[in-house]
PDB file of C-alpha atoms in Angstrom:
ATOM      1  CA  MET A 828       7.309-129.136 -50.188  1.00 59.00           C
ATOM      2  CA  ASP A 829       7.351-125.702 -48.655  1.00 67.00           C
ATOM      3  CA  SER A 830       8.683-122.157 -49.750  1.00 71.00           C
ATOM      4  CA  ARG A 831      11.989-121.983 -47.305  1.00 76.00           C
ATOM      5  CA  ALA A 832      12.757-125.696 -48.935  1.00 73.00           C
ATOM      6  CA  ILE A 833      12.622-124.605 -52.000  1.00 71.00           C
ATOM      7  CA  GLU A 834      14.412-122.323 -51.465  1.00 73.00           C
ATOM      8  CA  ARG A 835      17.475-123.721 -50.214  1.00 74.00           C
ATOM      9  CA  LEU A 836      16.809-126.269 -53.021  1.00 72.00           C
ATOM     10  CA  LEU A 837      17.692-123.346 -54.970  1.00 72.00           C
ATOM     11  CA  SER A 838      20.566-122.050 -53.358  1.00 75.00           C
ATOM     12  CA  SER A 839      22.722-125.206 -53.368  1.00 76.00           C
ATOM     13  CA  ASN A 840      23.677-127.081 -56.990  1.00 72.00           C
ATOM     14  CA  GLU A 841      22.125-130.414 -55.315  1.00 73.00           C
ATOM     15  CA  PRO A 842      19.731-132.454 -56.844  1.00 74.00           C
ATOM     16  CA  PRO A 843      16.814-133.019 -55.457  1.00 71.00           C
ATOM     17  CA  HIS A 844      15.536-136.145 -53.595  1.00 73.00           C
ATOM     18  CA  PRO A 845      13.264-137.903 -55.699  1.00 76.00           C
ATOM     19  CA  THR A 846      10.534-137.143 -53.324  1.00 73.00           C
ATOM     20  CA  GLY A 847      11.040-133.643 -52.971  1.00 71.00           C
ATOM     21  CA  THR A 848      11.682-133.902 -56.738  1.00 77.00           C
ATOM     22  CA  VAL A 849       7.206-135.294 -57.356  1.00 79.00           C
ATOM     23  CA  CYS A 850       6.294-132.860 -54.829  1.00 79.00           C
ATOM     24  CA  VAL A 851       8.005-130.174 -57.056  1.00 79.00           C
ATOM     25  CA  THR A 852       6.552-131.243 -60.385  1.00 84.00           C
ATOM     26  CA  ASP A 853       3.422-131.256 -58.495  1.00 84.00           C
ATOM     27  CA  THR A 854       3.770-128.291 -57.169  1.00 82.00           C
ATOM     28  CA  ILE A 855       4.233-126.791 -60.809  1.00 84.00           C
ATOM     29  CA  ARG A 856       0.917-128.567 -62.319  1.00 88.00           C
ATOM     30  CA  THR A 857      -0.992-126.905 -59.374  1.00 88.00           C
ATOM     31  CA  LEU A 858       0.398-123.310 -59.974  1.00 88.00           C
ATOM     32  CA  GLU A 859      -0.010-124.285 -64.063  1.00 90.00           C
ATOM     33  CA  THR A 860      -4.073-124.851 -63.359  1.00 92.00           C
ATOM     34  CA  GLU A 861      -4.098-121.812 -61.176  1.00 92.00           C
ATOM     35  CA  LEU A 862      -2.630-119.557 -64.137  1.00 93.00           C
ATOM     36  CA  ARG A 863      -4.752-121.072 -66.654  1.00 92.00           C
ATOM     37  CA  GLN A 864      -7.947-120.200 -64.523  1.00 93.00           C
ATOM     38  CA  ARG A 865      -6.979-117.167 -63.930  1.00 93.00           C
ATOM     39  CA  ALA A 866      -6.320-115.989 -67.220  1.00 93.00           C
ATOM     40  CA  ILE A 867     -10.316-117.676 -68.216  1.00 93.00           C
ATOM     41  CA  LEU A 868     -11.491-115.599 -65.724  1.00 93.00           C
ATOM     42  CA  LYS A 869      -9.092-112.089 -67.060  1.00 93.00           C
ATOM     43  CA  ARG A 870      -9.964-112.931 -70.392  1.00 93.00           C
ATOM     44  CA  ASN A 871     -14.230-113.266 -69.051  1.00 93.00           C
ATOM     45  CA  LEU A 872     -13.304-110.146 -67.435  1.00 93.00           C
ATOM     46  CA  PHE A 873     -12.062-108.336 -70.607  1.00 93.00           C
ATOM     47  CA  GLN A 874     -14.971-109.716 -72.197  1.00 92.00           C
ATOM     48  CA  CYS A 875     -17.606-108.067 -69.409  1.00 93.00           C
ATOM     49  CA  LEU A 876     -15.600-104.959 -69.852  1.00 93.00           C
ATOM     50  CA  ALA A 877     -16.079-104.826 -73.680  1.00 92.00           C
ATOM     51  CA  ALA A 878     -19.628-105.113 -73.410  1.00 93.00           C
ATOM     52  CA  ILE A 879     -19.641-102.542 -70.712  1.00 93.00           C
ATOM     53  CA  SER A 880     -18.349-100.190 -73.416  1.00 93.00           C
ATOM     54  CA  SER A 881     -20.131-101.014 -75.879  1.00 92.00           C
ATOM     55  CA  THR A 882     -23.150-100.274 -74.320  1.00 93.00           C
ATOM     56  CA  GLU A 883     -21.788 -97.295 -72.704  1.00 94.00           C
ATOM     57  CA  GLU A 884     -21.730 -96.066 -76.592  1.00 93.00           C
ATOM     58  CA  ARG A 885     -25.303 -97.187 -77.362  1.00 93.00           C
ATOM     59  CA  LEU A 886     -26.186 -95.442 -74.425  1.00 94.00           C
ATOM     60  CA  ALA A 887     -24.170 -92.000 -75.059  1.00 94.00           C
ATOM     61  CA  THR A 888     -25.525 -92.333 -79.136  1.00 92.00           C
ATOM     62  CA  GLU A 889     -29.317 -92.596 -78.551  1.00 93.00           C
ATOM     63  CA  ILE A 890     -29.031 -89.811 -75.611  1.00 92.00           C
ATOM     64  CA  ALA A 891     -26.979 -87.346 -78.544  1.00 89.00           C
ATOM     65  CA  LYS A 892     -29.918 -88.425 -80.869  1.00 87.00           C
ATOM     66  CA  LEU A 893     -32.681 -87.430 -78.111  1.00 87.00           C
ATOM     67  CA  ARG A 894     -30.942 -84.441 -77.357  1.00 85.00           C
ATOM     68  CA  ALA A 895     -30.496 -83.352 -80.757  1.00 80.00           C
ATOM     69  CA  THR A 896     -34.607 -82.881 -81.420  1.00 80.00           C
ATOM     70  CA  VAL A 897     -35.095 -81.391 -78.506  1.00 79.00           C
ATOM     71  CA  CYS A 898     -32.270 -78.951 -78.911  1.00 77.00           C
ATOM     72  CA  LEU A 899     -32.806 -75.019 -79.593  1.00 76.00           C
ATOM     73  CA  MET A 900     -31.392 -75.608 -82.977  1.00 73.00           C
ATOM     74  CA  ARG A 901     -34.473 -76.941 -83.251  1.00 76.00           C
ATOM     75  CA  ARG A 902     -36.781 -74.922 -81.776  1.00 78.00           C
ATOM     76  CA  MET A 903     -35.078 -71.768 -83.004  1.00 84.00           C
ATOM     77  CA  PRO A 904     -37.679 -69.287 -84.737  1.00 88.00           C
ATOM     78  CA  HIS A 905     -38.078 -67.819 -87.963  1.00 89.00           C
ATOM     79  CA  GLU A 906     -37.314 -64.644 -87.031  1.00 90.00           C
ATOM     80  CA  LEU A 907     -34.270 -65.557 -85.097  1.00 91.00           C
ATOM     81  CA  ILE A 908     -32.510 -67.631 -88.045  1.00 91.00           C
ATOM     82  CA  VAL A 909     -33.196 -64.610 -90.571  1.00 91.00           C
ATOM     83  CA  ILE A 910     -31.144 -62.410 -88.100  1.00 92.00           C
ATOM     84  CA  MET A 911     -28.703 -64.868 -87.333  1.00 91.00           C
ATOM     85  CA  VAL A 912     -28.225 -65.759 -90.901  1.00 91.00           C
ATOM     86  CA  GLY A 913     -28.197 -61.291 -92.059  1.00 89.00           C
ATOM     87  CA  PHE A 914     -25.186 -60.985 -90.050  1.00 90.00           C
ATOM     88  CA  ALA A 915     -23.233 -63.719 -91.539  1.00 89.00           C
ATOM     89  CA  TYR A 916     -24.455 -63.561 -94.769  1.00 87.00           C
ATOM     90  CA  ASP A 917     -22.709 -60.013 -96.205  1.00 79.00           C
ATOM     91  CA  GLY A 918     -24.426 -60.849-100.189  1.00 76.00           C
ATOM     92  CA  ARG A 919     -21.153 -61.234-102.053  1.00 75.00           C
ATOM     93  CA  ARG A 920     -20.872 -64.890-102.031  1.00 80.00           C
ATOM     94  CA  PRO A 921     -24.644 -65.321-102.851  1.00 80.00           C
ATOM     95  CA  HIS A 922     -23.340 -69.504-102.790  1.00 82.00           C
ATOM     96  CA  GLU A 923     -23.157 -69.291 -99.112  1.00 88.00           C
ATOM     97  CA  LEU A 924     -26.879 -68.400 -98.562  1.00 89.00           C
ATOM     98  CA  LEU A 925     -27.677 -71.446-100.431  1.00 88.00           C
ATOM     99  CA  ASP A 926     -25.995 -73.304 -98.065  1.00 91.00           C
ATOM    100  CA  TYR A 927     -27.384 -71.622 -94.803  1.00 91.00           C
ATOM    101  CA  ALA A 928     -30.543 -73.129 -96.479  1.00 91.00           C
ATOM    102  CA  ARG A 929     -29.065 -76.666 -96.799  1.00 90.00           C
ATOM    103  CA  VAL A 930     -28.919 -76.523 -93.070  1.00 87.00           C
ATOM    104  CA  SER A 931     -32.081 -78.024 -92.663  1.00 86.00           C
ATOM    105  CA  LYS A 932     -35.216 -77.982 -93.956  1.00 88.00           C
ATOM    106  CA  ARG A 933     -36.758 -75.442 -91.395  1.00 88.00           C
ATOM    107  CA  TRP A 934     -33.760 -73.287 -92.105  1.00 90.00           C
ATOM    108  CA  ARG A 935     -34.514 -73.036 -95.940  1.00 92.00           C
ATOM    109  CA  GLU A 936     -38.305 -72.255 -94.682  1.00 92.00           C
ATOM    110  CA  ALA A 937     -36.715 -69.371 -92.340  1.00 93.00           C
ATOM    111  CA  ILE A 938     -34.552 -68.096 -94.978  1.00 93.00           C
ATOM    112  CA  LEU A 939     -36.765 -68.568 -98.541  1.00 92.00           C
ATOM    113  CA  SER A 940     -39.536 -66.662 -96.401  1.00 92.00           C
ATOM    114  CA  ALA A 941     -37.289 -63.572 -95.751  1.00 93.00           C
ATOM    115  CA  PRO A 942     -37.016 -60.977 -98.670  1.00 93.00           C
ATOM    116  CA  ARG A 943     -34.888 -58.815 -97.126  1.00 91.00           C
ATOM    117  CA  LEU A 944     -32.328 -61.698 -97.575  1.00 92.00           C
ATOM    118  CA  TRP A 945     -32.266 -61.899-101.310  1.00 92.00           C
ATOM    119  CA  ILE A 946     -32.349 -58.293-101.675  1.00 89.00           C
ATOM    120  CA  VAL A 947     -28.432 -58.178-102.753  1.00 88.00           C
ATOM    121  CA  VAL A 948     -28.106 -59.837-106.638  1.00 86.00           C
ATOM    122  CA  THR A 949     -24.146 -60.945-107.014  1.00 85.00           C
ATOM    123  CA  LEU A 950     -22.637 -62.781-109.759  1.00 81.00           C
ATOM    124  CA  PRO A 951     -20.395 -65.233-109.162  1.00 76.00           C
ATOM    125  CA  LYS A 952     -16.226 -63.970-110.175  1.00 76.00           C
ATOM    126  CA  LYS A 953     -16.830 -66.303-113.224  1.00 76.00           C
ATOM    127  CA  ILE A 954     -19.559 -67.394-115.315  1.00 78.00           C
ATOM    128  CA  THR A 955     -19.242 -70.987-116.434  1.00 77.00           C
ATOM    129  CA  VAL A 956     -22.660 -72.366-117.225  1.00 78.00           C
ATOM    130  CA  ASP A 957     -25.196 -71.246-120.281  1.00 84.00           C
ATOM    131  CA  VAL A 958     -26.179 -67.121-119.403  1.00 84.00           C
ATOM    132  CA  GLU A 959     -29.465 -68.537-119.891  1.00 87.00           C
ATOM    133  CA  ARG A 960     -28.992 -70.475-116.960  1.00 87.00           C
ATOM    134  CA  VAL A 961     -27.601 -67.174-114.911  1.00 85.00           C
ATOM    135  CA  ILE A 962     -30.527 -65.295-116.079  1.00 86.00           C
ATOM    136  CA  GLU A 963     -33.354 -67.572-115.061  1.00 89.00           C
ATOM    137  CA  GLY A 964     -31.117 -67.954-111.420  1.00 87.00           C
ATOM    138  CA  LEU A 965     -31.428 -64.654-111.203  1.00 87.00           C
ATOM    139  CA  LYS A 966     -35.138 -63.932-111.861  1.00 88.00           C
ATOM    140  CA  ASN A 967     -35.871 -67.101-109.031  1.00 90.00           C
ATOM    141  CA  TRP A 968     -33.322 -64.845-106.790  1.00 90.00           C
ATOM    142  CA  ILE A 969     -35.384 -61.901-107.291  1.00 89.00           C
ATOM    143  CA  ALA A 970     -38.777 -63.272-106.823  1.00 90.00           C
ATOM    144  CA  ARG A 971     -37.613 -64.281-103.914  1.00 91.00           C
ATOM    145  CA  SER A 972     -36.714 -60.686-102.781  1.00 90.00           C
ATOM    146  CA  GLY A 973     -41.001 -59.314-102.740  1.00 88.00           C
ATOM    147  CA  LEU A 974     -41.120 -55.892-103.264  1.00 87.00           C
ATOM    148  CA  LEU A 975     -38.042 -54.854-101.408  1.00 89.00           C
ATOM    149  CA  ARG A 976     -35.635 -52.638-103.348  1.00 84.00           C
ATOM    150  CA  LEU A 977     -32.182 -54.720-105.038  1.00 85.00           C
ATOM    151  CA  TRP A 978     -28.438 -53.910-104.859  1.00 84.00           C
ATOM    152  CA  ILE A 979     -27.230 -55.315-108.223  1.00 82.00           C
ATOM    153  CA  SER A 980     -23.223 -56.325-107.823  1.00 82.00           C
ATOM    154  CA  PHE A 981     -21.455 -57.060-110.981  1.00 79.00           C
ATOM    155  CA  GLU A 982     -18.745 -55.741-110.124  1.00 74.00           C
ATOM    156  CA  THR A 983     -15.727 -58.228-110.267  1.00 71.00           C
ATOM    157  CA  THR A 984     -17.532 -60.717-113.200  1.00 74.00           C
ATOM    158  CA  SER A 985     -15.514 -61.821-115.550  1.00 75.00           C
ATOM    159  CA  VAL A 986     -17.325 -62.091-119.136  1.00 77.00           C
ATOM    160  CA  ASN A 987     -17.701 -61.301-122.252  1.00 77.00           C
ATOM    161  CA  TRP A 988     -19.715 -58.366-123.677  1.00 74.00           C
ATOM    162  CA  ALA A 989     -22.287 -60.074-125.619  1.00 79.00           C
ATOM    163  CA  ASP A 990     -23.049 -62.176-122.152  1.00 81.00           C
ATOM    164  CA  ALA A 991     -22.757 -59.292-120.561  1.00 79.00           C
ATOM    165  CA  LEU A 992     -25.083 -57.124-122.816  1.00 79.00           C
ATOM    166  CA  ALA A 993     -27.307 -60.369-122.733  1.00 82.00           C
ATOM    167  CA  ILE A 994     -27.785 -60.613-118.899  1.00 82.00           C
ATOM    168  CA  MET A 995     -28.285 -56.752-118.595  1.00 78.00           C
ATOM    169  CA  ALA A 996     -31.066 -56.529-121.135  1.00 77.00           C
ATOM    170  CA  ALA A 997     -32.611 -59.507-119.837  1.00 80.00           C
ATOM    171  CA  PHE A 998     -32.494 -58.581-116.320  1.00 78.00           C
ATOM    172  CA  PRO A 999     -35.779 -58.487-114.267  1.00 76.00           C
ATOM    173  CA  GLU A1000     -37.165 -55.467-112.255  1.00 77.00           C
ATOM    174  CA  LYS A1001     -35.055 -52.373-112.978  1.00 75.00           C
ATOM    175  CA  LYS A1002     -37.410 -49.953-111.229  1.00 77.00           C
ATOM    176  CA  ARG A1003     -36.570 -51.741-108.175  1.00 80.00           C
ATOM    177  CA  TRP A1004     -33.033 -51.528-108.131  1.00 77.00           C
ATOM    178  CA  LYS A1005     -31.764 -49.186-105.300  1.00 78.00           C
ATOM    179  CA  GLY A1006     -27.603 -49.889-105.878  1.00 76.00           C
ATOM    180  CA  LEU A1007     -25.556 -51.194-108.807  1.00 76.00           C
ATOM    181  CA  LYS A1008     -22.172 -52.238-109.119  1.00 79.00           C
ATOM    182  CA  LEU A1009     -20.663 -52.667-112.830  1.00 76.00           C
ATOM    183  CA  GLY A1010     -17.380 -54.186-113.638  1.00 75.00           C
ATOM    184  CA  PRO A1011     -15.998 -53.496-117.101  1.00 71.00           C
ATOM    185  CA  ARG A1012     -18.153 -54.971-119.459  1.00 72.00           C
ATOM    186  CA  PHE A1013     -21.249 -54.978-117.954  1.00 76.00           C
ATOM    187  CA  VAL A1014     -20.300 -50.774-117.619  1.00 71.00           C
ATOM    188  CA  GLU A1015     -20.390 -51.147-121.781  1.00 68.00           C
ATOM    189  CA  ALA A1016     -23.489 -52.995-121.846  1.00 68.00           C
ATOM    190  CA  HIS A1017     -24.729 -51.012-119.576  1.00 65.00           C
ATOM    191  CA  VAL A1018     -24.984 -48.205-121.239  1.00 62.00           C
ATOM    192  CA  THR A1019     -26.032 -49.817-124.450  1.00 61.00           C
ATOM    193  CA  ALA A1020     -28.819 -52.126-123.151  1.00 54.00           C
ATOM    194  CA  ILE A1021     -30.601 -49.489-120.824  1.00 51.00           C
ATOM    195  CA  THR A1022     -32.546 -45.938-121.310  1.00 45.00           C
ATOM    196  CA  SER A1023     -31.856 -43.269-119.002  1.00 44.00           C
ATOM    197  CA  THR A1024     -35.300 -43.922-117.535  1.00 42.00           C
ATOM    198  CA  ALA A1025     -33.976 -46.912-115.708  1.00 47.00           C
ATOM    199  CA  PHE A1026     -31.416 -45.331-113.857  1.00 49.00           C
ATOM    200  CA  ARG A1027     -33.716 -42.647-111.838  1.00 50.00           C
ATOM    201  CA  SER A1028     -34.700 -45.066-108.801  1.00 52.00           C
ATOM    202  CA  GLN A1029     -31.365 -45.653-107.959  1.00 56.00           C
ATOM    203  CA  ARG A1030     -29.796 -44.185-105.050  1.00 60.00           C
ATOM    204  CA  PHE A1031     -26.338 -45.594-105.762  1.00 63.00           C
ATOM    205  CA  LEU A1032     -23.704 -46.225-108.626  1.00 67.00           C
ATOM    206  CA  SER A1033     -20.655 -47.614-108.379  1.00 67.00           C
ATOM    207  CA  ALA A1034     -18.659 -47.969-112.023  1.00 63.00           C
ATOM    208  CA  HIS A1035     -15.141 -48.760-113.257  1.00 56.00           C
ATOM    209  CA  THR A1036     -13.677 -49.635-116.383  1.00 52.00           C
ATOM    210  CA  ASP A1037     -11.133 -52.630-117.133  1.00 51.00           C
ATOM    211  CA  ASP A1038      -8.276 -50.515-119.043  1.00 45.00           C
ATOM    212  CA  MET A1039      -6.736 -47.716-116.177  1.00 41.00           C
ATOM    213  CA  SER A1040      -5.159 -45.915-119.338  1.00 37.00           C
ATOM    214  CA  CYS A1041      -8.113 -44.532-121.155  1.00 39.00           C
ATOM    215  CA  ASN A1042     -11.634 -43.104-120.459  1.00 42.00           C
ATOM    216  CA  PHE A1043     -14.985 -44.127-121.459  1.00 41.00           C
ATOM    217  CA  PRO A1044     -17.778 -41.533-122.167  1.00 42.00           C
ATOM    218  CA  LEU A1045     -21.286 -41.637-120.445  1.00 41.00           C
ATOM    219  CA  HIS A1046     -23.147 -40.057-122.979  1.00 37.00           C
ATOM    220  CA  SER A1047     -25.950 -42.880-122.402  1.00 38.00           C
ATOM    221  CA  LEU A1048     -26.379 -42.267-119.103  1.00 45.00           C
ATOM    222  CA  SER A1049     -28.149 -40.006-116.367  1.00 41.00           C
ATOM    223  CA  LEU A1050     -27.113 -39.626-113.314  1.00 42.00           C
ATOM    224  CA  THR A1051     -29.717 -37.206-111.861  1.00 40.00           C
ATOM    225  CA  SER A1052     -30.681 -37.982-108.624  1.00 39.00           C
ATOM    226  CA  LYS A1053     -27.739 -39.779-107.227  1.00 41.00           C
ATOM    227  CA  SER A1054     -27.334 -39.522-103.687  1.00 44.00           C
ATOM    228  CA  VAL A1055     -23.879 -41.528-103.963  1.00 47.00           C
ATOM    229  CA  ILE A1056     -21.221 -42.031-107.232  1.00 48.00           C
ATOM    230  CA  SER A1057     -18.629 -43.469-107.160  1.00 52.00           C
ATOM    231  CA  ILE A1058     -17.326 -43.794-110.460  1.00 50.00           C
ATOM    232  CA  SER A1059     -13.599 -44.201-112.201  1.00 49.00           C
ATOM    233  CA  ASN A1060     -11.974 -43.739-115.578  1.00 46.00           C
ATOM    234  CA  PHE A1061     -14.763 -41.864-117.165  1.00 46.00           C
ATOM    235  CA  THR A1062     -15.334 -38.900-119.099  1.00 44.00           C
ATOM    236  CA  ALA A1063     -19.035 -37.266-119.523  1.00 42.00           C
ATOM    237  CA  SER A1064     -19.854 -36.169-123.135  1.00 38.00           C
TER     238      SER A1064
END
């Protein structure tokens, strides 16, 4: 039964001739077989495409790994790493310098071998560990600065007077201090723990008290030979 005969049969309400019924049934079976074959073919094609996509992803991953082994960041000389970190690190947040040192073994070697990156000594805003560990950390930090002059900042650290006194008294390399920024408790500890001779090499001093309504006497501080002095809420005596 051709397509025209099927169309005529569909447009009428008459039942097909028995011979036509057999013909239609055979055609249905043939088409169903062809449909199943095409479904199998399509499934095989999808499997091939999935395998191709998986291979492409694997090749792309391998290419990325190989490129990473010869990338500029991996081959960058230590001097350039130090310059980059020096521009990015402002000295206010010491943990940032340690984060840069964790980028890779090469970066760590470059940063640890650059004394100028370690000349700014800053305490965190809040000390949450034992003071002895803080002092040990300061010594390790300063040891990496070689023989360069140091900039010390205890300006925003929240700490009690006893801990501030312990840190100031045990602070190493006081003669190498070039600049000093002090917060309230460290001002008091500074006056108590250190004699005026420790200040002669400093070129910068910045200090402020906790209570803005009262003055703090500087009778024990020698401010001679300072090129920059920033002091608020103090009286000389």
